[in-house]
XYZ file of C-alpha atoms in Angstrom:
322
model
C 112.133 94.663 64.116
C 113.094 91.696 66.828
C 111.500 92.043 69.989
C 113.884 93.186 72.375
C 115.431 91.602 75.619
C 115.748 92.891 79.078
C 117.176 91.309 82.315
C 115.348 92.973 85.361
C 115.123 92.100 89.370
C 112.790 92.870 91.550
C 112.672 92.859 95.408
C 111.582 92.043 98.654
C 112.136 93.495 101.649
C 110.845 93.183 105.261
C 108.453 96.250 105.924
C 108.967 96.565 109.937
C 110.159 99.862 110.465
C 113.868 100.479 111.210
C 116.366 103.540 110.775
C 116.709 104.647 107.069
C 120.554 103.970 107.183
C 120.233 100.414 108.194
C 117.404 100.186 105.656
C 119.337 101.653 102.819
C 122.098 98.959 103.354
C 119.936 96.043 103.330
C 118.300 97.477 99.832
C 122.140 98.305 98.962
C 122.862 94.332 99.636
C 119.368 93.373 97.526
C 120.556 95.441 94.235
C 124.257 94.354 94.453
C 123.139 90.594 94.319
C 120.738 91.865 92.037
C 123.077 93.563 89.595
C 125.522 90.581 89.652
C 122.790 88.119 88.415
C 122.842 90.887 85.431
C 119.730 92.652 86.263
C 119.375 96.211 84.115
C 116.621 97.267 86.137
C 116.190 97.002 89.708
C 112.945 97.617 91.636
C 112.483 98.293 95.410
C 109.265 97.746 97.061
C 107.119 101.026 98.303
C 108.926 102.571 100.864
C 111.482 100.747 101.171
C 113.832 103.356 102.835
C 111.465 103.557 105.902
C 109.046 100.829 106.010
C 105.494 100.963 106.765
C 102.711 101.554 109.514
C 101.139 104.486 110.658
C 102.663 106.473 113.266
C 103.500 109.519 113.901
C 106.955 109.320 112.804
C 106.158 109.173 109.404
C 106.172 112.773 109.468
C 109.918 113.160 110.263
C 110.794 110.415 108.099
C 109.470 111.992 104.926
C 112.511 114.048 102.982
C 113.157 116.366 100.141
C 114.347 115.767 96.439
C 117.627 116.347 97.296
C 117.559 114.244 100.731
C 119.933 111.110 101.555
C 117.547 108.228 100.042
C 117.646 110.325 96.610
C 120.860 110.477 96.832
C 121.495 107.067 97.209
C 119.163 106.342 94.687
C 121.088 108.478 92.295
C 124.604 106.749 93.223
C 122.993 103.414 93.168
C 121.964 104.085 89.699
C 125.324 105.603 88.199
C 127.731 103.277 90.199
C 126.487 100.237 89.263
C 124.638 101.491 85.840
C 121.675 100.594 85.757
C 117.646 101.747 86.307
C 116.436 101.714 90.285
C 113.037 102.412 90.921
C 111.540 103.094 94.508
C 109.467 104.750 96.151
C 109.278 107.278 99.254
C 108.109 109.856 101.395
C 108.770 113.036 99.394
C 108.703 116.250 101.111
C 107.330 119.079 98.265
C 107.164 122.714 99.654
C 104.130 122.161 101.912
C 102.949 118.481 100.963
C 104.534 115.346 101.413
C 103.418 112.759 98.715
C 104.336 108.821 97.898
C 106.483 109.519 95.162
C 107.823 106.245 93.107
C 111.458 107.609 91.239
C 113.101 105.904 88.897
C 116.994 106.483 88.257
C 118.779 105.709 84.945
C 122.290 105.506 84.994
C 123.425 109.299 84.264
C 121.195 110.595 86.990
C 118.388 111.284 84.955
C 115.266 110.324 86.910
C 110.898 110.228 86.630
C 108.521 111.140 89.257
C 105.175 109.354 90.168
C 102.936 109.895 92.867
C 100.614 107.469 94.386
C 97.267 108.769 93.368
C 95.124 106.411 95.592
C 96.189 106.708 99.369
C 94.692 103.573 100.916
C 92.534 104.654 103.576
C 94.851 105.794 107.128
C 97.524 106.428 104.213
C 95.920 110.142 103.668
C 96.863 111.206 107.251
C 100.357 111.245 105.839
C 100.584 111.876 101.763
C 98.450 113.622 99.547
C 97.128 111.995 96.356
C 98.964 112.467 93.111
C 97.598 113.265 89.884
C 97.926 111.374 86.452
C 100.255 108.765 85.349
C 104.083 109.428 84.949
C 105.340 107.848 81.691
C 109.655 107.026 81.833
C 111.044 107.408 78.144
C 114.153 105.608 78.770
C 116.308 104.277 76.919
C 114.678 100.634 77.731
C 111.640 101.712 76.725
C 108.523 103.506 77.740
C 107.427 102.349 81.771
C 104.615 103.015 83.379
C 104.431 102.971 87.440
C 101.979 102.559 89.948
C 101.997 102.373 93.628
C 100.212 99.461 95.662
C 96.194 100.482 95.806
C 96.747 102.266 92.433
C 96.989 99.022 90.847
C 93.871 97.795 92.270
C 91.871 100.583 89.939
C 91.232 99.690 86.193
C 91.725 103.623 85.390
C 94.747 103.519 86.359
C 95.872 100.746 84.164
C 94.011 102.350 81.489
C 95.798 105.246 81.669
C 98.710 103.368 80.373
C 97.083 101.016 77.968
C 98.809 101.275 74.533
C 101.298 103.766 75.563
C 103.944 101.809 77.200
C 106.767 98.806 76.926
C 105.776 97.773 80.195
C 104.647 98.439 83.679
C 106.624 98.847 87.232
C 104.125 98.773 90.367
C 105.894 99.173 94.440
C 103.578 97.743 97.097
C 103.874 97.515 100.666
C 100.242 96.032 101.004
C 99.295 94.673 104.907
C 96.398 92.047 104.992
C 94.177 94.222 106.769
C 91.241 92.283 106.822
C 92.680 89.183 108.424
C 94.358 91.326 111.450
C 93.712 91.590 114.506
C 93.002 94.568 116.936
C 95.536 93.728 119.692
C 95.293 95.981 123.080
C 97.537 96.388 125.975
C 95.797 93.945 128.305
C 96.141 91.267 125.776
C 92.640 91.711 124.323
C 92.222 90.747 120.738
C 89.637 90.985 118.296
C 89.482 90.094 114.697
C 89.435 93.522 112.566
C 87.036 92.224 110.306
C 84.445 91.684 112.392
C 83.975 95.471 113.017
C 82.566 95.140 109.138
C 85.690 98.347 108.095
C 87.170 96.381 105.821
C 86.669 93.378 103.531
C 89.004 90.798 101.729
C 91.201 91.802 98.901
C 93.912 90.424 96.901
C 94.636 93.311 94.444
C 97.809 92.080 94.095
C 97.477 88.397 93.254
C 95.790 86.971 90.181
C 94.311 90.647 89.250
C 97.596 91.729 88.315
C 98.493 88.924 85.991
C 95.390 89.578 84.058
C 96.024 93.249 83.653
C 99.626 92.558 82.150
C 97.892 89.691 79.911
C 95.102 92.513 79.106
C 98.005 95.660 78.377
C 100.219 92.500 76.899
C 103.379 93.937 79.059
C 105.846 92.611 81.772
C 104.863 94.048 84.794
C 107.672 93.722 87.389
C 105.998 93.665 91.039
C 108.337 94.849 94.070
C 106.701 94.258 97.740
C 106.832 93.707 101.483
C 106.894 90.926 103.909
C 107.170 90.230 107.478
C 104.315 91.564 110.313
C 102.310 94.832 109.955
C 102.021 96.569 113.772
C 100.646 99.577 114.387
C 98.107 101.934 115.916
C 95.242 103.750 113.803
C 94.916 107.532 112.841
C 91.924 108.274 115.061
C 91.598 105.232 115.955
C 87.924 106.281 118.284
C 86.874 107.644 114.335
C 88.192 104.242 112.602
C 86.287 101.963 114.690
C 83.701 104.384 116.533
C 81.055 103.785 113.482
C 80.972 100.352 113.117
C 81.260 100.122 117.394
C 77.858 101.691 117.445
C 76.502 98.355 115.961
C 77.979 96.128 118.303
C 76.859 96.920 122.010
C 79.262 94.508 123.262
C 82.338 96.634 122.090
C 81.291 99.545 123.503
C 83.652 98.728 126.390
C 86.754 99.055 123.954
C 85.771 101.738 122.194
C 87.763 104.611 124.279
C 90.819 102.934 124.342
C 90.796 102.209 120.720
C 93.674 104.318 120.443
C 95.793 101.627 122.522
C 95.325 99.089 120.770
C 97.762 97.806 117.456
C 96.483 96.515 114.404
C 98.130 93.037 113.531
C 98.803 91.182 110.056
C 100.908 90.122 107.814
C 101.657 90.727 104.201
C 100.783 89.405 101.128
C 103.633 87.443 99.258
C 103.257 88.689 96.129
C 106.551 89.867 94.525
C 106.611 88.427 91.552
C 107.754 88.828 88.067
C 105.185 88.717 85.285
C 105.188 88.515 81.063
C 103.377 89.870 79.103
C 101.023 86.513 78.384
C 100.117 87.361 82.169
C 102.118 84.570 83.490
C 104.277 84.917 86.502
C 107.842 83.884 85.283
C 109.545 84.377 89.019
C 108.893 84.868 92.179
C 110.511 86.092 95.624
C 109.743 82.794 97.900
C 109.307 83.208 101.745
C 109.649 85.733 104.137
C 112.325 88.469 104.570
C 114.485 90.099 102.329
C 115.077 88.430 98.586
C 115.207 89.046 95.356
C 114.228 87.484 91.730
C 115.215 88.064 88.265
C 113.993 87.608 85.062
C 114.424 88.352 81.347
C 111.438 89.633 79.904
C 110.360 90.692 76.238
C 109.637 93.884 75.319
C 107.623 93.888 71.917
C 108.995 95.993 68.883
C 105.785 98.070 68.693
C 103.845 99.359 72.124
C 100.720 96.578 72.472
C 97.210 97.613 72.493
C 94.518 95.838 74.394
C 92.014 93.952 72.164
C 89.071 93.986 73.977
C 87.426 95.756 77.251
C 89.268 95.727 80.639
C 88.559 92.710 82.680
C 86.804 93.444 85.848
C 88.871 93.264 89.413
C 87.617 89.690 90.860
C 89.370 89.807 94.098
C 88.588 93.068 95.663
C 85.217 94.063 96.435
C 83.070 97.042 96.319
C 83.068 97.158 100.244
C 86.807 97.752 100.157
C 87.004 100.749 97.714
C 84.218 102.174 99.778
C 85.940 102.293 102.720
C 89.787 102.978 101.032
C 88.446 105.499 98.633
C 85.540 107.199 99.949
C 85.144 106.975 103.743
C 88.303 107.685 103.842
């Protein structure tokens, strides 16, 4: 059999938060450009329909299977026939989860949910349960959702039983942020020893597509992360304990924003591990690329490489304290 072919996009898209309808038409302007450069397969960063922080309103904005960002996922998909994955807030009976979906072209669709909430993420979504494998007609994908991909398991989950792998991020550099409060007071976030460097999303990735030998297709987020902390006295209380000279900040913790960026990592890569394209600068963009799918499903030859750019400190915190 001859390897097969497939043209696919993948994009970037400010994260600031800003009404779903004016979000939906930016993403509707990303595919379209997209789809003329002959993409077959489209992927939006995690939520892309809302944006991310960690505010309250993130409990309106989350919606049902049959609310207007499936929908337009659905059209999207049929009009201009091809695949579109995303993901968003999905509203299930009682629970409201990080579901990634992934349209084909006659409406048919596949349902993942994040299971790793990074840390303040589990005051809005649950964790999901298990990978979600798509049997399309492209071939079998795998997804997984920002911190997800940061976890060996998860990867190995999927080892040897797809074609290749989708992952939606909307990761904010945490550790390099700053506490910002209303008086103008700053302090680096960091220093109150929460959180530690990571870069899940850089040169980790590449390996794990070299190690599954699979395109992985990356979608994520740019621009500035803003926002105030669930329980923000609990987030920083701890740590405050151990530096006498914050005590002074610690009751108006819930003031004061969180500041960073995000890391610039949407990116296109085969299955040698190699990053074949790239979303360059700031904003909204997109990339495309053709990528080969092998004619039988690759199967690692040797043990999973270790993370190297995320430390234990970091799952502690994400996964456990949490």
């Amino acid at each position: 059999m001859t390897p097969r072919k497939l043209k696919v996009a993948t994009v970037q898209m400010d994260a600031t938060p800003s009404p779903v309808d004016e979000r939906l038409d930016r993403a509707e302007r990303l595919v379209s450009e997209a789809v003329r450069g002959g993409a077959q397969l489209v992927v939006l960063p995690e939520l892309f329909n809302t944006g991310y922080d960690y505010t309250p309103a993130n409990y309106a904005l989350s919606e049902e299977i049959d609310g207007r960002t499936v929908s337009w996922m659905r059209d999207m998909a049929a009009d201009h026939q091809i695949y579109l994955a995303g993901t968003l807030m999905l509203r299930d009976v009682d629970e409201v989860y990080n579901s990634a979906l992934l349209f084909a072209p006659d409406g048919q669709y596949w349902r993942y949910d994040k299971q790793f909430p990074f840390l303040w993420e589990r005051a809005f979504f649950r964790e999901g349960h298990g990978p979600t494998i798509a049997k399309t007609e492209l071939g079998d994908i795998g997804m997984l959702i920002c911190w997800d991909s940061a976890h060996p398991e998860a990867w190995k989950r999927y080892a040897g039983q797809v074609d290749m792998m989708l992952v939606m991020s909307s990761p904010p550099r945490i550790a390099s942020g700053e506490l910002v409060w209303p008086d103008g007071a700053r302090m680096r976030f960091n220093t109150l020893g929460l959180q530690s460097e990571y870069d899940f999303t850089g040169p980790d990735m590449n390996t794990r597509a070299a190690w599954m030998q699979v395109p992985v297709v990356h979608a994520s987020a740019s621009g500035a992360f803003k926002s105030p902390l669930p329980l923000a006295q609990i987030s920083v209380g701890v740590p405050m304990l151990l530096r006498p000279s914050m005590w002074s900040r610690w009751k108006e913790a819930d003031t004061a924003l969180l500041e960073c960026g995000y890391a610039p990592s949407t990116k296109i890569i085969n299955e040698q591990g190699e990053t074949i394209a790239h979303v360059e600068g700031d904003g909204d963009g997109c990339t495309l690329a053709e990528i080969t799918l092998a004619d039988e499903k690759p199967k690692p030859e040797r043990y999973q490489p270790p993370m190297q750019h995320t430390d234990t400190l970091t799952y502690l915190f994400a996964d456990v304290v949490a």
